[in-house]
PDB file of C-alpha atoms in Angstrom:
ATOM      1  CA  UNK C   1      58.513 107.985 132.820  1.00  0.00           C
ATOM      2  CA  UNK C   2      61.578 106.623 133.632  1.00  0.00           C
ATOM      3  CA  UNK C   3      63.365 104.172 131.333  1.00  0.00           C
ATOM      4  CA  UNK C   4      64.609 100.242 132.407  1.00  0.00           C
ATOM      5  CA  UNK C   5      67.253  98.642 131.330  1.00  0.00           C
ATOM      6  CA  UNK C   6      66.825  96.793 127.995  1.00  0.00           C
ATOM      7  CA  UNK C   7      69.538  94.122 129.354  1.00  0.00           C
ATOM      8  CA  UNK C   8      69.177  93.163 132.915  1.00  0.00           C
ATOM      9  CA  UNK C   9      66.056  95.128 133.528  1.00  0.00           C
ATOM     10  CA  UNK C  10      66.248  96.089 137.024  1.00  0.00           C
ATOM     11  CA  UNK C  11      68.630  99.527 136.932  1.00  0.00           C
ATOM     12  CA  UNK C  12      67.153 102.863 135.249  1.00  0.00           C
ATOM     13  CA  UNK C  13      68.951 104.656 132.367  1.00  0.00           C
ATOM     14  CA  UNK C  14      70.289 107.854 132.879  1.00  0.00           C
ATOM     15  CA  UNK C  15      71.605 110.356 129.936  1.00  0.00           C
ATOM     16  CA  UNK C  16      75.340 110.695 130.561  1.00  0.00           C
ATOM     17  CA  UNK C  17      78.251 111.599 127.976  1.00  0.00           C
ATOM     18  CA  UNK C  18      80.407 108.614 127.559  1.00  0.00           C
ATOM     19  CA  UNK C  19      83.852 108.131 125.801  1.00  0.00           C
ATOM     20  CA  UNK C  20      84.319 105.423 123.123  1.00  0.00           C
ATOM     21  CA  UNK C  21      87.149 103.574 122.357  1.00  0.00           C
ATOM     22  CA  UNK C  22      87.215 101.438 119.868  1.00  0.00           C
ATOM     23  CA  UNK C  23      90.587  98.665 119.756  1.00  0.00           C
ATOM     24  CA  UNK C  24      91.669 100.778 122.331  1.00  0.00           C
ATOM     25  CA  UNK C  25      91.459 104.263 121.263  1.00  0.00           C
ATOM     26  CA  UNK C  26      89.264 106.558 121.973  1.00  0.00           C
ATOM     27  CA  UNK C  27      86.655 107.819 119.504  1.00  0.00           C
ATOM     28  CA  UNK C  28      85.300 110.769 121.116  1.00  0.00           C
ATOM     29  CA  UNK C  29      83.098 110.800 124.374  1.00  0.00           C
ATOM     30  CA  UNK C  30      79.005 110.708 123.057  1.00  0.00           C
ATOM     31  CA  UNK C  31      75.715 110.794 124.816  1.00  0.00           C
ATOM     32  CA  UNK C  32      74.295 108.065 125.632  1.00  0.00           C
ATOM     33  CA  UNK C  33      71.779 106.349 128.133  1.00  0.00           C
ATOM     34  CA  UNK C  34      73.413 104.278 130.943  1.00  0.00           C
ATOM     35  CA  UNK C  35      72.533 101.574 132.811  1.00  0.00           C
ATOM     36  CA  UNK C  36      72.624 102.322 137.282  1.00  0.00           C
ATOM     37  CA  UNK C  37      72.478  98.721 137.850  1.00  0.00           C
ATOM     38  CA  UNK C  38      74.696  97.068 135.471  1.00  0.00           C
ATOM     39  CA  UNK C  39      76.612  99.422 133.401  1.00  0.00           C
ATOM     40  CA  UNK C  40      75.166  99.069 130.057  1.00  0.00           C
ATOM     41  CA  UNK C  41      75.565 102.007 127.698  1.00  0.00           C
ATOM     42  CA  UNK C  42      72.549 102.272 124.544  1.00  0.00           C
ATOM     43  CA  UNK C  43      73.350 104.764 122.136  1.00  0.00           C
ATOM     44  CA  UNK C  44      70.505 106.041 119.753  1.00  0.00           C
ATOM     45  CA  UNK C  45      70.396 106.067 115.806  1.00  0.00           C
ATOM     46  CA  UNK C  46      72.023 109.547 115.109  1.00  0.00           C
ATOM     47  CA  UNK C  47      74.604 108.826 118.000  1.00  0.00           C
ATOM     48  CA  UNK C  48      75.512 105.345 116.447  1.00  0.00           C
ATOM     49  CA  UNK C  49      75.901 107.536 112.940  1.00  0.00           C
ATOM     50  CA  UNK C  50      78.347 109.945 114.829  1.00  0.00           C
ATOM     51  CA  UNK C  51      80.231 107.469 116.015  1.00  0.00           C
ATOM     52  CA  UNK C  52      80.403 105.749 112.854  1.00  0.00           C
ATOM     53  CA  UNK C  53      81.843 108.502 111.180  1.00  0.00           C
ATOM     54  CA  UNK C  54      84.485 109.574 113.887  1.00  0.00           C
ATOM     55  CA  UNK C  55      85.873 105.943 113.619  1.00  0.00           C
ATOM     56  CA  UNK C  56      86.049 106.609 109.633  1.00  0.00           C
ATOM     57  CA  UNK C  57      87.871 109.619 109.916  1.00  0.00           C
ATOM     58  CA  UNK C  58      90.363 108.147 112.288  1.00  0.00           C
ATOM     59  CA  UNK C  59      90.700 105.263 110.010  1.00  0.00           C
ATOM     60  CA  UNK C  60      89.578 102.088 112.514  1.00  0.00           C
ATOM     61  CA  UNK C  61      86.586 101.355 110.330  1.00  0.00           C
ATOM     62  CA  UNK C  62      87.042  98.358 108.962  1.00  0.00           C
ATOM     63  CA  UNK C  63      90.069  96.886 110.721  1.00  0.00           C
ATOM     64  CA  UNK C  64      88.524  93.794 111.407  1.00  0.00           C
ATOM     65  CA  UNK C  65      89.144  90.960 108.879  1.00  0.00           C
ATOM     66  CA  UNK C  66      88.828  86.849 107.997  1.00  0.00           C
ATOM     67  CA  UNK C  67      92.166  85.469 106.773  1.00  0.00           C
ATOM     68  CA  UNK C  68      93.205  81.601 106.219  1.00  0.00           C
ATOM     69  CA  UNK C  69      95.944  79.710 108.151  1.00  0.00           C
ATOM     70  CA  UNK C  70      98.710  78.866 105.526  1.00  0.00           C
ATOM     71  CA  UNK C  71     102.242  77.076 106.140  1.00  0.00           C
ATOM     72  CA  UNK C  72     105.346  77.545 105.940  1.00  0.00           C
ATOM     73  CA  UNK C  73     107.611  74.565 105.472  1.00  0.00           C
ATOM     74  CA  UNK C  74     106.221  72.349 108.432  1.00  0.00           C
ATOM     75  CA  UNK C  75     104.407  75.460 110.749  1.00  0.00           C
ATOM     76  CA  UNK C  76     101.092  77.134 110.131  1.00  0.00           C
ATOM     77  CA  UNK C  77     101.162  80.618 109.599  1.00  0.00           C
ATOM     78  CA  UNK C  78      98.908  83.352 109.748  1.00  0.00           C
ATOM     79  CA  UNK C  79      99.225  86.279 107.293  1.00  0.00           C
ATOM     80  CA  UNK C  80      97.683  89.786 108.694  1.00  0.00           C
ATOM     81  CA  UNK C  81      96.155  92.435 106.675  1.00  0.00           C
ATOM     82  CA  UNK C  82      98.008  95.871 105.676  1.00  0.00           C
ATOM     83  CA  UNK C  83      95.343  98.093 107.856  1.00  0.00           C
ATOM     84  CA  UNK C  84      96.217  95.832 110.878  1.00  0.00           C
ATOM     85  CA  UNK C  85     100.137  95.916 110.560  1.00  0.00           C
ATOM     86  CA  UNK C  86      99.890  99.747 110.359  1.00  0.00           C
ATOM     87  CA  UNK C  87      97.636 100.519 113.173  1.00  0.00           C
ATOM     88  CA  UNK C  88     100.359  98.458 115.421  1.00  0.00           C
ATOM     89  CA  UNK C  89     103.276  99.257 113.753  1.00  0.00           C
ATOM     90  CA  UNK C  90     104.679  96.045 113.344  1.00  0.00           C
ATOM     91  CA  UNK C  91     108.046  95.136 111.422  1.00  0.00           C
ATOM     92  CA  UNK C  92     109.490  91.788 109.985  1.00  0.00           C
ATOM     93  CA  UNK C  93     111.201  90.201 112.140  1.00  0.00           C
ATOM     94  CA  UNK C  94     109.786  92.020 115.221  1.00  0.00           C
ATOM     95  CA  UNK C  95     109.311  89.843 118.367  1.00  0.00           C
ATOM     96  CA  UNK C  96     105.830  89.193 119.551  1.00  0.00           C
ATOM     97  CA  UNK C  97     103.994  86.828 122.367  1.00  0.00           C
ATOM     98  CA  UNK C  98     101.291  84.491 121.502  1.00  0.00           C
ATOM     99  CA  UNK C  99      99.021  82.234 123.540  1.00  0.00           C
ATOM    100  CA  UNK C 100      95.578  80.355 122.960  1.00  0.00           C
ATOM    101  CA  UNK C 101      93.138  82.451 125.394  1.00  0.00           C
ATOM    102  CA  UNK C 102      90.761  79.593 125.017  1.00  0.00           C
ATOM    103  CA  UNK C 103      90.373  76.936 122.322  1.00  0.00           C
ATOM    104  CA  UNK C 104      88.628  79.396 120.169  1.00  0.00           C
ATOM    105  CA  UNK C 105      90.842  82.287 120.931  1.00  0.00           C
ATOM    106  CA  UNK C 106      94.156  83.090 120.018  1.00  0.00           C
ATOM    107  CA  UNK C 107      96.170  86.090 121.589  1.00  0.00           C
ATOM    108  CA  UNK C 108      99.191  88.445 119.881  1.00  0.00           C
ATOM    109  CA  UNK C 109     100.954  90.862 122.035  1.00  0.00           C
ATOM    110  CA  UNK C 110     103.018  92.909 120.437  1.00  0.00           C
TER     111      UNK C 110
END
């Protein structure tokens, strides 16, 4: 019996190896089932454990984080954790863009 999609409901999954990236590098490539119609990709349980791990041993678990606005004389500032500065390499005084995305979303390029 073939499988619909749990999302849109209309394509069929199909087993495929796909890669996953994770802030933009790759964790390794993992089966999975995909979606024909609309792309989706479902991993199961022991593939979701995998993948867990890989992004452990390449030290990205965990690099998301809450922090709190502070200020600096009369500008708000926003201090970033150690694990983030690494993975970008950032250094004082180092140049960077920044725009609102939308009004909940705030963008750094580096």
């Amino acid at each position: 019996m073939k499988m619909k999609c749990y999302i849109c409901e209309k394509g069929e999954l199909k087993r495929k190896t796909v890669p996953y990236k994770l802030y933009g590098e790759l964790i390794g490539n993992f089966p999975a089932e995909v979606c024909g119609e609309c792309g989706e990709v479902f991993f199961d349980e022991e593939t979701s454990k995998q993948i867990t791990e890989a992004t452990k041993a390449k030290g990205l678990w965990g690099m998301g984080s809450r922090t709190k606005i502070g200020q600096a004389g009369t500008t708000l500032d926003i201090r970033l954790p150690k694990k983030i500065i690494e993975f970008l390499k950032l250094k004082k005084g180092e140049e960077v863009s920044i725009y609102p995305e939308s009004k909940n979303r705030l963008v750094i390029e580096v």
